[in-house]
Tab-separated table of C-alpha atoms in Angstrom:
chain	number	residue	atom	x	y	z
A	3	MET	CA	117.882	51.527	30.866
A	4	THR	CA	118.685	48.790	28.382
A	5	ASP	CA	121.866	48.216	26.410
A	6	GLY	CA	120.326	49.555	23.217
A	7	SER	CA	119.155	52.743	24.882
A	8	ALA	CA	122.190	53.360	27.053
A	9	ALA	CA	123.008	56.673	25.398
A	10	ARG	CA	119.409	57.949	25.529
A	11	TRP	CA	116.823	58.492	28.219
A	12	ASN	CA	113.214	59.530	28.364
A	13	ASP	CA	110.126	58.369	30.248
A	14	ASN	CA	109.314	55.678	27.681
A	15	ILE	CA	112.840	54.272	27.478
A	16	HIS	CA	112.935	54.212	31.276
A	17	TYR	CA	110.138	51.630	31.280
A	18	HIS	CA	111.478	49.342	28.559
A	19	ARG	CA	112.640	47.141	31.427
A	20	ARG	CA	108.993	46.400	32.286
A	21	ILE	CA	108.538	44.944	28.826
A	22	LEU	CA	111.830	43.062	28.713
A	23	ASP	CA	111.282	41.505	32.139
A	24	ALA	CA	107.996	40.015	30.881
A	25	VAL	CA	109.604	38.210	27.923
A	26	PRO	CA	109.256	34.417	28.291
A	27	PRO	CA	112.617	32.627	28.281
A	28	ASN	CA	111.732	30.603	25.178
A	29	ALA	CA	110.306	33.494	23.128
A	30	ARG	CA	111.215	33.327	19.442
A	31	THR	CA	108.959	35.995	17.917
A	32	ALA	CA	107.852	39.465	19.006
A	33	LEU	CA	105.740	42.312	17.663
A	34	ASP	CA	106.314	45.928	18.705
A	35	VAL	CA	103.080	47.845	18.159
A	36	GLY	CA	103.478	51.563	17.492
A	37	THR	CA	107.247	51.263	17.372
A	38	GLY	CA	107.911	54.993	16.860
A	39	ASN	CA	111.669	55.509	16.673
A	40	GLY	CA	112.232	51.766	17.076
A	41	LEU	CA	114.181	51.634	20.320
A	42	LEU	CA	111.971	49.011	21.969
A	43	ALA	CA	112.054	46.812	18.862
A	44	ALA	CA	115.847	46.967	18.866
A	45	ASP	CA	115.971	46.110	22.576
A	46	LEU	CA	113.605	43.175	22.032
A	47	HIS	CA	115.773	41.939	19.156
A	48	ARG	CA	118.722	41.572	21.512
A	49	ARG	CA	116.711	38.832	23.273
A	50	ILE	CA	114.339	37.494	20.621
A	51	PRO	CA	115.466	36.188	17.209
A	52	GLN	CA	112.531	37.422	15.103
A	53	VAL	CA	111.122	40.875	15.833
A	54	THR	CA	108.546	42.735	13.768
A	55	ALA	CA	107.700	46.394	14.402
A	56	ILE	CA	104.739	48.316	12.996
A	57	ASP	CA	103.845	52.006	12.938
A	58	THR	CA	101.417	54.174	10.988
A	59	ASN	CA	103.865	57.073	10.618
A	60	ALA	CA	106.155	56.609	7.608
A	61	SER	CA	108.693	59.296	8.502
A	62	VAL	CA	109.260	58.146	12.056
A	63	LEU	CA	109.451	54.546	10.856
A	64	GLU	CA	112.217	55.548	8.462
A	65	SER	CA	114.322	56.708	11.415
A	66	ALA	CA	113.494	53.481	13.257
A	67	ARG	CA	114.985	51.381	10.456
A	68	HIS	CA	118.430	52.693	11.386
A	69	GLU	CA	118.180	51.242	14.886
A	70	ASP	CA	118.378	47.597	13.808
A	71	GLN	CA	118.420	46.247	10.267
A	72	GLY	CA	117.533	42.792	11.559
A	73	VAL	CA	114.050	43.891	12.635
A	74	THR	CA	111.190	43.579	10.142
A	75	TRP	CA	109.747	47.104	9.901
A	76	ILE	CA	106.159	47.515	8.666
A	77	HIS	CA	104.409	50.735	7.718
A	78	GLY	CA	100.803	50.008	8.637
A	79	ASP	CA	98.017	49.909	11.202
A	80	VAL	CA	98.019	47.026	13.668
A	81	LYS	CA	94.215	46.975	13.623
A	82	THR	CA	94.010	46.247	9.882
A	83	HIS	CA	97.366	44.780	8.843
A	84	PRO	CA	96.900	41.132	7.777
A	85	PHE	CA	98.928	39.540	10.554
A	86	ARG	CA	98.269	35.865	11.192
A	87	GLU	CA	96.563	35.458	14.568
A	88	ALA	CA	98.378	33.791	17.473
A	89	GLN	CA	101.671	34.494	15.679
A	90	TYR	CA	103.848	36.155	18.315
A	91	ASP	CA	105.323	34.989	21.611
A	92	VAL	CA	105.494	38.638	22.730
A	93	VAL	CA	103.204	41.468	21.675
A	94	ALA	CA	104.563	44.671	23.178
A	95	SER	CA	103.617	48.319	23.095
A	96	VAL	CA	104.974	51.454	24.731
A	97	ALA	CA	103.064	54.759	24.666
A	98	THR	CA	100.758	53.684	21.845
A	99	LEU	CA	97.356	52.617	23.166
A	100	HIS	CA	96.306	56.183	23.956
A	101	HIS	CA	96.500	56.837	20.198
A	102	LEU	CA	93.704	54.262	19.706
A	103	PRO	CA	90.231	55.430	20.783
A	104	ASP	CA	88.760	51.899	21.059
A	105	LEU	CA	90.617	50.606	24.097
A	106	ASP	CA	88.748	47.285	24.337
A	107	GLY	CA	89.350	46.683	20.636
A	108	ALA	CA	93.050	47.475	21.004
A	109	PHE	CA	93.562	45.029	23.886
A	110	ALA	CA	91.545	42.388	22.022
A	111	ARG	CA	93.699	42.812	18.911
A	112	LEU	CA	96.936	42.466	20.886
A	113	ALA	CA	95.561	39.339	22.567
A	114	ALA	CA	94.515	37.832	19.232
A	115	LEU	CA	98.027	38.237	17.823
A	116	THR	CA	99.626	36.532	20.843
A	117	ALA	CA	100.477	32.835	20.702
A	118	PRO	CA	99.205	30.516	23.467
A	119	GLY	CA	101.625	30.831	26.384
A	120	GLY	CA	102.839	34.153	25.035
A	121	VAL	CA	102.730	37.579	26.629
A	122	VAL	CA	101.056	40.913	25.989
A	123	ALA	CA	103.205	43.620	27.599
A	124	VAL	CA	101.987	47.218	27.511
A	125	VAL	CA	103.355	50.408	29.012
A	126	GLY	CA	100.967	53.246	28.327
A	127	LEU	CA	99.836	56.743	29.189
A	128	ALA	CA	96.471	57.655	30.655
A	129	ARG	CA	94.698	60.593	32.258
A	130	SER	CA	94.515	61.140	36.007
A	131	SER	CA	91.077	61.214	37.603
A	132	ARG	CA	91.551	60.103	41.224
A	133	PRO	CA	93.501	61.449	44.207
A	134	LEU	CA	96.081	58.645	44.036
A	135	ASP	CA	96.691	59.427	40.372
A	136	TYR	CA	97.419	63.066	41.135
A	137	ALA	CA	99.744	62.136	44.008
A	138	LEU	CA	101.694	59.837	41.694
A	139	ASP	CA	101.804	62.590	39.084
A	140	VAL	CA	103.563	64.849	41.576
A	141	ALA	CA	106.016	62.102	42.548
A	142	GLY	CA	106.559	61.346	38.861
A	143	ALA	CA	107.346	64.963	38.071
A	144	VAL	CA	110.046	64.953	40.753
A	145	GLN	CA	111.471	61.662	39.477
A	146	HIS	CA	111.382	62.878	35.870
A	147	ARG	CA	113.338	66.041	36.701
A	148	ARG	CA	115.929	64.103	38.683
A	149	LEU	CA	116.487	61.490	35.977
A	150	ALA	CA	116.451	64.036	33.147
A	151	ARG	CA	119.187	66.003	34.914
A	152	ARG	CA	121.192	62.823	35.424
A	153	PHE	CA	120.878	61.308	31.940
A	154	GLY	CA	119.707	64.160	29.736
A	155	LEU	CA	116.335	64.049	28.007
A	156	TRP	CA	116.210	62.451	24.561
A	157	GLU	CA	113.267	63.758	22.528
A	158	HIS	CA	111.568	61.244	20.262
A	159	SER	CA	110.116	62.304	16.913
A	160	ALA	CA	106.898	60.250	17.065
A	161	PRO	CA	103.532	62.049	17.105
A	162	VAL	CA	102.219	63.069	20.526
A	163	VAL	CA	98.650	62.741	21.814
A	164	TRP	CA	98.026	64.781	24.965
A	165	PRO	CA	95.997	64.606	27.088
A	166	PRO	CA	95.319	60.886	26.766
A	167	PRO	CA	91.681	60.077	26.011
A	168	HIS	CA	91.360	57.349	28.662
A	169	THR	CA	91.714	57.585	32.436
A	170	TYR	CA	93.833	55.133	34.387
A	171	ALA	CA	90.621	53.698	35.846
A	172	GLU	CA	89.203	53.130	32.352
A	173	VAL	CA	92.380	51.406	31.165
A	174	ARG	CA	92.440	49.171	34.225
A	175	ARG	CA	88.797	48.164	33.740
A	176	SER	CA	89.348	47.460	30.047
A	177	ALA	CA	92.436	45.332	30.702
A	178	ALA	CA	90.645	43.338	33.404
A	179	HIS	CA	87.699	42.749	31.068
A	180	ILE	CA	89.555	41.895	27.858
A	181	LEU	CA	92.687	40.315	29.398
A	182	PRO	CA	91.383	38.395	32.442
A	183	GLY	CA	94.172	37.592	34.874
A	184	SER	CA	96.398	40.425	33.645
A	185	THR	CA	98.514	42.337	36.140
A	186	TRP	CA	98.170	46.099	36.439
A	187	SER	CA	100.767	48.549	37.738
A	188	ARG	CA	100.331	52.294	38.098
A	189	LEU	CA	103.774	53.743	37.427
A	190	ALA	CA	105.282	57.101	38.181
A	191	MET	CA	106.080	59.497	35.346
A	192	TRP	CA	102.547	59.306	33.916
A	193	ARG	CA	102.615	55.645	32.909
A	194	TYR	CA	100.941	52.321	33.655
A	195	ALA	CA	101.889	48.724	32.829
A	196	VAL	CA	99.656	45.807	31.856
A	197	ILE	CA	101.154	42.313	31.567
A	198	TRP	CA	99.059	39.329	30.430
A	199	ARG	CA	100.045	35.740	29.754
A	200	LYS	CA	97.779	34.041	27.245
A	201	PRO	CA	96.481	30.663	28.423
A	202	VAL	CA	97.922	27.637	26.665
């Protein structure tokens, strides 16, 4: 867990560390895509001076504003909002890409918003389709129960899409195609991570 989420735990907060560990040491700007309740944006702001967070849901964004008044909160759609391209040293997203049916388009948009030398860092949800996926689902269920008992489960108020429209295999293929050289990790607790450093 991170300092900003120390009093709260859920599967998404658990993997904030994946995002924070990918932040370049000289990062000055970050964008949190699909910020939801704003916890990742607040965690990023503890490391990065200028953080912008965007979400399509006005009510959940209103709760996010209370997390950190120093973050720039935007009610809008990342696909259509008039961001300047190559603007951010970090473009991050947790549990958002499965809300977007065009996976290739989503990865391409995140890449376009990332400055040369910057990082796209995604933790997402996908659907199991292979034996290894199902085995990790079982291990993840055990881990989830153990951690939820230890920390308590904090329920977010952001909209939920379940089951995810894309399989893990589809996400991995899309990331490899759109973000060549990206690293892929299949995580427990029904998550994956994609980290990509944009060439200078």
